[in-house]
Amino acid sequence: MPLERARRSLVAGLIAWMIPLEVLAKDASNVPFNTGVFSGVSTPAIATQNFAWLVTGICAAIFVVVVVVGAITIIRFRKRPGDDDREPPQIYGSNPLELAWTVIPLIIVFLLAIVTARTIAELQIDEMPEGWMPVTVVGHQWWWEFQYPEYGITTANELHIPLGEAGAGRPTFLTLESEDVIHSFWIPLLSGKIDVIPNRNNHLWFDPLETGLFVGQCSEYCGTQHANMLLRVYVHTPEEFKRWAANQQRDAVENLAVDRGRKIFLTTACINCHTVKGTVATGQFGPDLTHLMSRHTLGAGVAPLTAANLRDWVADPAHLKPGARMPAMGVQGRALDQLIAYLMTLK
Ligand code: CUA
């Protein structure tokens, strides 16, 4: 039954085509997140999505017209019993027809060009407008560094931003750079994606309309752990954000019970790559750990940040994330427990 088979492939094709509209992604917390490009909750994402709907609508209309005209032609002018084999009369040169198929596509292309230019002009901002919040994003293999120059905060993998106050938005203005290879920063519900390129600063902004957790990921292949270069964005109310920022500005807390672990941390190679503010650890190669435990995942989203996972990670990062640049530190047993106890105090 070729007709039945054709019908089935058509349905399967249509379903496959529709799936990317609503993509559900899962990260370490195992909660499904909507990362569909048609579910935007931020000014630039909504502008992009309206543009996509317009283009899809125009293309769908063209598709329908072509299919309908084609179907009518095939059915109405099919060969009937009794028709002879002579060619029908041929028509050459029709001014109205030629005018129509030149002018109509021109109008469509012109319309799309205007809307494209307007959308790009609206979204592409290279100088930060006054009152926006600047954040510098640094892509690393395979994690994200976030710097808040206004607050003197450096954190990793989980970006916290405020919602605007009483009608007035406080958009976040990102400057993106890379420490090694090309990455791409993408939070589908907040904005389009942008490449993160070594020796070059790119810019992106978003202006969320609701609080909540939004996920994304690196979307440019950047090596073994590209797939685990995940992103989380927490949008807070302005008060919540102020609280978060104030906590991030504190130095690491003192705690006698974890003194031993601290000593281990500060006397091993940990400090060559990690910073803990207020200590001798000022390394830049790995994530800033000053407020490690204020994050919910570790290894750029590869696992929930629990004591057990942290222990597993420090014992041998490659166990959770093969190819991760952090080596196994050779700290074991009791010493490892003390080290983890210390890290757990970095709230
Ligand atoms: Cu970073 Cu892919």
Short mmCIF file of C-alpha atoms and ligand atoms in Angstrom, two decimals:
data_model
loop_
_atom_site.label_atom_id
_atom_site.label_comp_id
_atom_site.label_asym_id
_atom_site.label_seq_id
_atom_site.Cartn_x
_atom_site.Cartn_y
_atom_site.Cartn_z
CA MET A 1 0.00 0.00 0.00
CA PRO A 2 2.26 2.84 -1.18
CA LEU A 3 -0.38 5.47 -0.40
CA GLU A 4 -0.66 4.40 3.24
CA ARG A 5 3.13 4.36 3.55
CA ALA A 6 3.36 7.85 2.05
CA ARG A 7 0.72 9.10 4.47
CA ARG A 8 2.62 7.62 7.42
CA SER A 9 5.96 9.16 6.37
CA LEU A 10 4.24 12.51 5.93
CA VAL A 11 2.82 12.38 9.48
CA ALA A 12 6.19 11.23 10.90
CA GLY A 13 7.95 14.04 9.03
CA LEU A 14 5.52 16.65 10.33
CA ILE A 15 5.91 15.44 13.91
CA ALA A 16 9.72 15.47 13.62
CA TRP A 17 9.52 19.00 12.29
CA MET A 18 7.33 20.19 15.15
CA ILE A 19 9.39 18.69 18.02
CA PRO A 20 12.00 21.51 18.19
CA LEU A 21 9.20 23.99 18.95
CA GLU A 22 8.96 22.76 22.55
CA VAL A 23 12.19 21.17 23.67
CA LEU A 24 12.42 19.78 27.17
CA ALA A 25 15.97 19.66 28.50
CA LYS A 26 17.07 17.99 31.73
CA ASP A 27 20.11 18.88 33.78
CA ALA A 28 21.68 17.52 36.94
CA SER A 29 18.58 18.22 39.05
CA ASN A 30 16.63 15.94 36.67
CA VAL A 31 13.83 18.50 36.39
CA PRO A 32 12.65 18.99 32.81
CA PHE A 33 13.04 22.56 31.61
CA ASN A 34 11.36 24.13 28.64
CA THR A 35 14.05 25.43 26.31
CA GLY A 36 11.79 26.00 23.31
CA VAL A 37 12.60 29.05 21.21
CA PHE A 38 8.89 29.92 21.04
CA SER A 39 8.46 30.26 24.82
CA GLY A 40 10.46 33.49 25.39
CA VAL A 41 10.03 35.44 28.66
CA SER A 42 12.47 38.28 27.93
CA THR A 43 12.39 41.21 25.51
CA PRO A 44 15.03 39.97 23.03
CA ALA A 45 13.71 36.39 23.09
CA ILE A 46 10.18 37.62 22.35
CA ALA A 47 11.41 39.83 19.49
CA THR A 48 13.24 36.84 17.98
CA GLN A 49 10.23 34.60 18.44
CA ASN A 50 7.80 37.08 16.81
CA PHE A 51 10.20 37.35 13.88
CA ALA A 52 10.38 33.54 13.60
CA TRP A 53 6.56 33.33 13.60
CA LEU A 54 6.34 35.94 10.83
CA VAL A 55 8.87 34.12 8.62
CA THR A 56 7.24 30.74 9.34
CA GLY A 57 3.79 32.23 8.53
CA ILE A 58 4.91 33.70 5.20
CA CYS A 59 6.67 30.46 4.22
CA ALA A 60 3.62 28.40 5.24
CA ALA A 61 1.36 30.64 3.10
CA ILE A 62 3.68 30.23 0.09
CA PHE A 63 3.77 26.47 0.69
CA VAL A 64 -0.04 26.25 0.78
CA VAL A 65 -0.46 28.34 -2.41
CA VAL A 66 2.10 26.23 -4.32
CA VAL A 67 0.61 22.92 -3.16
CA VAL A 68 -2.98 23.99 -3.92
CA VAL A 69 -2.14 25.35 -7.40
CA GLY A 70 -0.08 22.23 -8.12
CA ALA A 71 -2.86 19.89 -6.98
CA ILE A 72 -5.52 21.71 -9.04
CA THR A 73 -3.28 21.57 -12.13
CA ILE A 74 -2.51 17.89 -11.72
CA ILE A 75 -6.14 16.89 -11.21
CA ARG A 76 -7.83 19.22 -13.66
CA PHE A 77 -5.44 18.75 -16.56
CA ARG A 78 -4.72 15.05 -16.11
CA LYS A 79 -4.87 12.74 -19.11
CA ARG A 80 -8.37 11.39 -19.61
CA PRO A 81 -9.46 8.30 -21.59
CA GLY A 82 -9.93 9.29 -25.22
CA ASP A 83 -7.32 12.09 -25.13
CA ASP A 84 -4.92 11.84 -28.04
CA ASP A 85 -1.12 11.99 -27.61
CA ARG A 86 -0.61 15.36 -29.27
CA GLU A 87 0.98 18.16 -27.23
CA PRO A 88 -1.54 20.81 -26.10
CA PRO A 89 -1.19 24.33 -27.58
CA GLN A 90 1.96 26.02 -26.12
CA ILE A 91 1.77 29.58 -24.79
CA TYR A 92 4.80 31.87 -24.94
CA GLY A 93 5.31 35.20 -23.17
CA SER A 94 2.57 36.36 -20.80
CA ASN A 95 3.26 39.85 -19.45
CA PRO A 96 0.75 39.71 -16.56
CA LEU A 97 2.09 36.31 -15.42
CA GLU A 98 5.75 37.30 -15.62
CA LEU A 99 5.03 40.56 -13.84
CA ALA A 100 3.21 38.68 -11.07
CA TRP A 101 5.99 36.18 -10.39
CA THR A 102 8.59 38.93 -10.34
CA VAL A 103 6.74 41.53 -8.31
CA ILE A 104 5.19 39.29 -5.64
CA PRO A 105 8.51 37.66 -4.55
CA LEU A 106 10.16 41.10 -4.62
CA ILE A 107 7.53 42.44 -2.22
CA ILE A 108 7.96 39.43 0.07
CA VAL A 109 11.78 39.72 0.10
CA PHE A 110 11.55 43.48 0.69
CA LEU A 111 9.15 42.99 3.61
CA LEU A 112 11.38 40.30 5.18
CA ALA A 113 14.48 42.49 4.71
CA ILE A 114 12.83 45.45 6.46
CA VAL A 115 11.60 43.37 9.40
CA THR A 116 15.01 41.64 9.68
CA ALA A 117 16.86 44.96 9.74
CA ARG A 118 14.46 46.36 12.34
CA THR A 119 14.80 43.30 14.59
CA ILE A 120 18.61 43.32 14.35
CA ALA A 121 18.75 47.06 15.12
CA GLU A 122 16.51 46.46 18.15
CA LEU A 123 18.60 43.56 19.52
CA GLN A 124 22.20 44.44 18.67
CA ILE A 125 23.46 46.87 21.28
CA ASP A 126 27.23 47.34 21.56
CA GLU A 127 27.36 50.14 24.14
CA MET A 128 25.72 49.53 27.49
CA PRO A 129 22.80 51.93 28.10
CA GLU A 130 22.76 53.71 31.46
CA GLY A 131 21.26 51.85 34.41
CA TRP A 132 21.77 48.37 32.99
CA MET A 133 23.73 45.76 34.92
CA PRO A 134 27.08 44.79 33.35
CA VAL A 135 28.27 41.18 33.61
CA THR A 136 31.40 39.77 31.98
CA VAL A 137 31.06 36.17 30.83
CA VAL A 138 34.26 34.18 30.27
CA GLY A 139 33.98 30.82 28.49
CA HIS A 140 36.42 28.13 29.67
CA GLN A 141 36.78 24.46 28.75
CA TRP A 142 34.19 23.47 30.11
CA TRP A 143 32.63 25.95 32.47
CA TRP A 144 31.46 29.55 32.65
CA GLU A 145 32.93 32.40 34.68
CA PHE A 146 30.73 35.37 35.58
CA GLN A 147 32.17 38.69 36.78
CA TYR A 148 30.01 41.51 38.16
CA PRO A 149 32.27 44.59 37.97
CA GLU A 150 29.71 46.78 39.82
CA TYR A 151 29.68 44.44 42.80
CA GLY A 152 33.22 42.99 42.72
CA ILE A 153 31.78 39.48 42.50
CA THR A 154 33.21 36.54 40.56
CA THR A 155 31.19 33.34 40.36
CA ALA A 156 30.73 30.37 38.04
CA ASN A 157 28.12 28.49 36.02
CA GLU A 158 25.03 29.94 37.72
CA LEU A 159 24.21 33.49 36.70
CA HIS A 160 22.02 35.51 39.10
CA ILE A 161 20.25 38.60 37.80
CA PRO A 162 17.56 40.96 39.08
CA LEU A 163 14.14 41.62 37.64
CA GLY A 164 13.42 45.30 37.04
CA GLU A 165 11.81 47.40 39.77
CA ALA A 166 8.23 48.73 39.58
CA GLY A 167 7.80 48.87 35.84
CA ALA A 168 11.35 50.01 35.16
CA GLY A 169 13.41 47.12 33.84
CA ARG A 170 17.00 46.48 34.79
CA PRO A 171 18.33 44.63 31.76
CA THR A 172 21.55 42.64 32.08
CA PHE A 173 24.27 43.59 29.62
CA LEU A 174 26.74 40.79 28.94
CA THR A 175 30.25 41.17 27.57
CA LEU A 176 31.41 37.76 26.42
CA GLU A 177 34.98 36.60 25.95
CA SER A 178 36.77 33.24 25.83
CA GLU A 179 39.83 31.98 27.65
CA ASP A 180 40.53 29.17 25.15
CA VAL A 181 38.36 28.07 22.19
CA ILE A 182 35.08 29.24 20.65
CA HIS A 183 32.02 28.61 22.82
CA SER A 184 28.48 29.84 22.39
CA PHE A 185 26.25 31.28 25.10
CA TRP A 186 22.57 30.39 24.87
CA ILE A 187 19.61 30.71 27.24
CA PRO A 188 16.72 30.09 24.80
CA LEU A 189 13.96 31.62 26.96
CA LEU A 190 15.94 34.82 27.60
CA SER A 191 17.74 35.59 24.36
CA GLY A 192 19.22 34.36 21.12
CA LYS A 193 22.63 32.70 21.15
CA ILE A 194 25.97 34.39 20.63
CA ASP A 195 29.46 33.02 19.97
CA VAL A 196 32.10 33.46 22.68
CA ILE A 197 35.35 34.03 20.81
CA PRO A 198 38.98 34.33 22.03
CA ASN A 199 40.49 37.84 21.68
CA ARG A 200 37.14 39.41 20.92
CA ASN A 201 34.33 40.91 22.99
CA ASN A 202 30.77 40.12 21.98
CA HIS A 203 27.68 41.54 23.60
CA LEU A 204 24.28 40.18 24.51
CA TRP A 205 21.50 41.47 26.75
CA PHE A 206 18.29 40.30 28.28
CA ASP A 207 15.43 41.83 30.13
CA PRO A 208 13.44 39.04 31.80
CA LEU A 209 9.73 39.55 32.47
CA GLU A 210 9.41 36.99 35.28
CA THR A 211 11.48 35.50 38.11
CA GLY A 212 12.59 31.89 38.01
CA LEU A 213 15.26 29.47 36.87
CA PHE A 214 16.17 29.35 33.19
CA VAL A 215 18.59 26.84 31.72
CA GLY A 216 20.82 26.90 28.70
CA GLN A 217 24.07 25.48 27.46
CA CYS A 218 27.13 26.03 25.36
CA SER A 219 25.99 25.65 21.77
CA GLU A 220 29.28 25.59 19.88
CA TYR A 221 31.27 22.35 19.94
CA CYS A 222 34.29 23.10 22.13
CA GLY A 223 35.81 19.74 23.06
CA THR A 224 35.12 16.54 25.01
CA GLN A 225 32.80 18.06 27.61
CA HIS A 226 30.94 20.51 25.38
CA ALA A 227 27.67 18.73 26.19
CA ASN A 228 28.26 19.28 29.91
CA MET A 229 28.99 23.00 29.65
CA LEU A 230 25.58 23.85 31.07
CA LEU A 231 24.19 27.18 32.19
CA ARG A 232 21.67 28.24 34.80
CA VAL A 233 20.20 31.71 35.11
CA TYR A 234 18.32 32.65 38.30
CA VAL A 235 16.11 35.71 37.90
CA HIS A 236 15.38 37.26 41.31
CA THR A 237 13.25 40.07 42.63
CA PRO A 238 15.45 43.15 43.27
CA GLU A 239 15.48 42.47 47.07
CA GLU A 240 16.42 38.82 46.60
CA PHE A 241 19.17 39.83 44.20
CA LYS A 242 20.59 42.38 46.67
CA ARG A 243 20.69 39.67 49.34
CA TRP A 244 22.43 37.27 46.97
CA ALA A 245 24.99 39.90 45.93
CA ALA A 246 25.70 40.93 49.55
CA ASN A 247 26.42 37.30 50.45
CA GLN A 248 28.70 36.84 47.44
CA GLN A 249 30.69 39.90 48.52
CA ARG A 250 31.61 38.40 51.88
CA ASP A 251 34.95 36.64 52.37
CA ALA A 252 34.88 32.93 53.12
CA VAL A 253 33.69 32.26 56.69
CA GLU A 254 36.12 31.21 59.42
CA ASN A 255 35.34 27.89 61.04
CA LEU A 256 37.65 26.12 63.48
CA ALA A 257 36.08 22.70 62.97
CA VAL A 258 37.23 22.69 59.37
CA ASP A 259 40.64 24.19 60.05
CA ARG A 260 42.42 21.03 58.93
CA GLY A 261 40.55 20.89 55.65
CA ARG A 262 41.38 24.53 55.06
CA LYS A 263 45.04 23.86 55.70
CA ILE A 264 44.97 21.00 53.18
CA PHE A 265 43.25 23.21 50.62
CA LEU A 266 45.68 26.08 51.06
CA THR A 267 48.78 23.88 50.91
CA THR A 268 47.94 21.75 47.87
CA ALA A 269 47.79 22.67 44.22
CA CYS A 270 44.09 23.64 44.62
CA ILE A 271 45.16 27.27 45.06
CA ASN A 272 46.97 27.37 41.72
CA CYS A 273 43.65 27.20 39.89
CA HIS A 274 41.00 28.36 42.36
CA THR A 275 40.27 31.58 44.21
CA VAL A 276 38.81 31.73 47.72
CA LYS A 277 38.62 35.40 48.60
CA GLY A 278 40.31 36.31 51.85
CA THR A 279 42.88 33.48 51.55
CA VAL A 280 46.09 32.89 49.60
CA ALA A 281 44.08 30.99 46.95
CA THR A 282 44.00 33.36 44.00
CA GLY A 283 44.14 30.93 41.01
CA GLN A 284 42.26 31.97 37.89
CA PHE A 285 42.20 28.79 35.81
CA GLY A 286 39.27 27.11 37.58
CA PRO A 287 35.98 28.44 39.03
CA ASP A 288 36.06 30.89 41.96
CA LEU A 289 35.14 28.85 45.06
CA THR A 290 34.58 31.67 47.59
CA HIS A 291 30.83 30.93 47.67
CA LEU A 292 30.89 27.47 46.12
CA MET A 293 28.00 26.14 48.20
CA SER A 294 25.66 28.92 47.07
CA ARG A 295 25.50 27.09 43.74
CA HIS A 296 23.22 24.13 43.10
CA THR A 297 25.31 22.10 40.66
CA LEU A 298 28.98 21.34 40.20
CA GLY A 299 31.20 20.88 37.15
CA ALA A 300 29.04 23.28 35.05
CA GLY A 301 25.82 21.40 35.73
CA VAL A 302 27.19 17.88 35.52
CA ALA A 303 25.86 16.85 38.97
CA PRO A 304 23.87 18.31 41.88
CA LEU A 305 26.20 19.96 44.40
CA THR A 306 25.99 17.59 47.38
CA ALA A 307 28.71 16.55 49.85
CA ALA A 308 28.89 13.09 48.24
CA ASN A 309 29.20 14.43 44.69
CA LEU A 310 31.72 17.04 45.79
CA ARG A 311 33.81 14.30 47.43
CA ASP A 312 33.56 12.22 44.27
CA TRP A 313 34.55 15.24 42.18
CA VAL A 314 37.58 16.22 44.25
CA ALA A 315 38.76 12.58 44.47
CA ASP A 316 38.74 12.35 40.65
CA PRO A 317 36.85 14.89 38.48
CA ALA A 318 37.20 12.63 35.42
CA HIS A 319 34.87 10.15 37.13
CA LEU A 320 31.96 12.59 36.75
CA LYS A 321 33.28 14.51 33.75
CA PRO A 322 35.79 12.62 31.59
CA GLY A 323 38.32 15.03 30.14
CA ALA A 324 37.73 17.72 32.77
CA ARG A 325 40.85 19.90 33.09
CA MET A 326 41.06 19.50 36.88
CA PRO A 327 43.32 16.57 37.83
CA ALA A 328 42.66 14.10 40.66
CA MET A 329 44.37 15.83 43.59
CA GLY A 330 45.54 12.65 45.33
CA VAL A 331 43.80 13.63 48.58
CA GLN A 332 42.14 10.56 50.09
CA GLY A 333 40.39 9.14 53.13
CA ARG A 334 40.27 11.33 56.20
CA ALA A 335 42.13 14.19 54.56
CA LEU A 336 39.55 14.18 51.78
CA ASP A 337 36.71 14.30 54.33
CA GLN A 338 38.34 17.31 56.02
CA LEU A 339 38.88 19.02 52.70
CA ILE A 340 35.21 18.49 51.75
CA ALA A 341 34.15 19.74 55.21
CA TYR A 342 36.07 22.93 54.50
CA LEU A 343 34.65 23.34 50.99
CA MET A 344 31.13 22.86 52.40
CA THR A 345 31.63 25.99 54.52
CA LEU A 346 32.13 28.15 51.42
CA LYS A 347 28.54 29.40 51.31
CU1 CUA B 1 31.86 25.40 25.36
CU2 CUA B 1 30.78 23.97 23.76
#
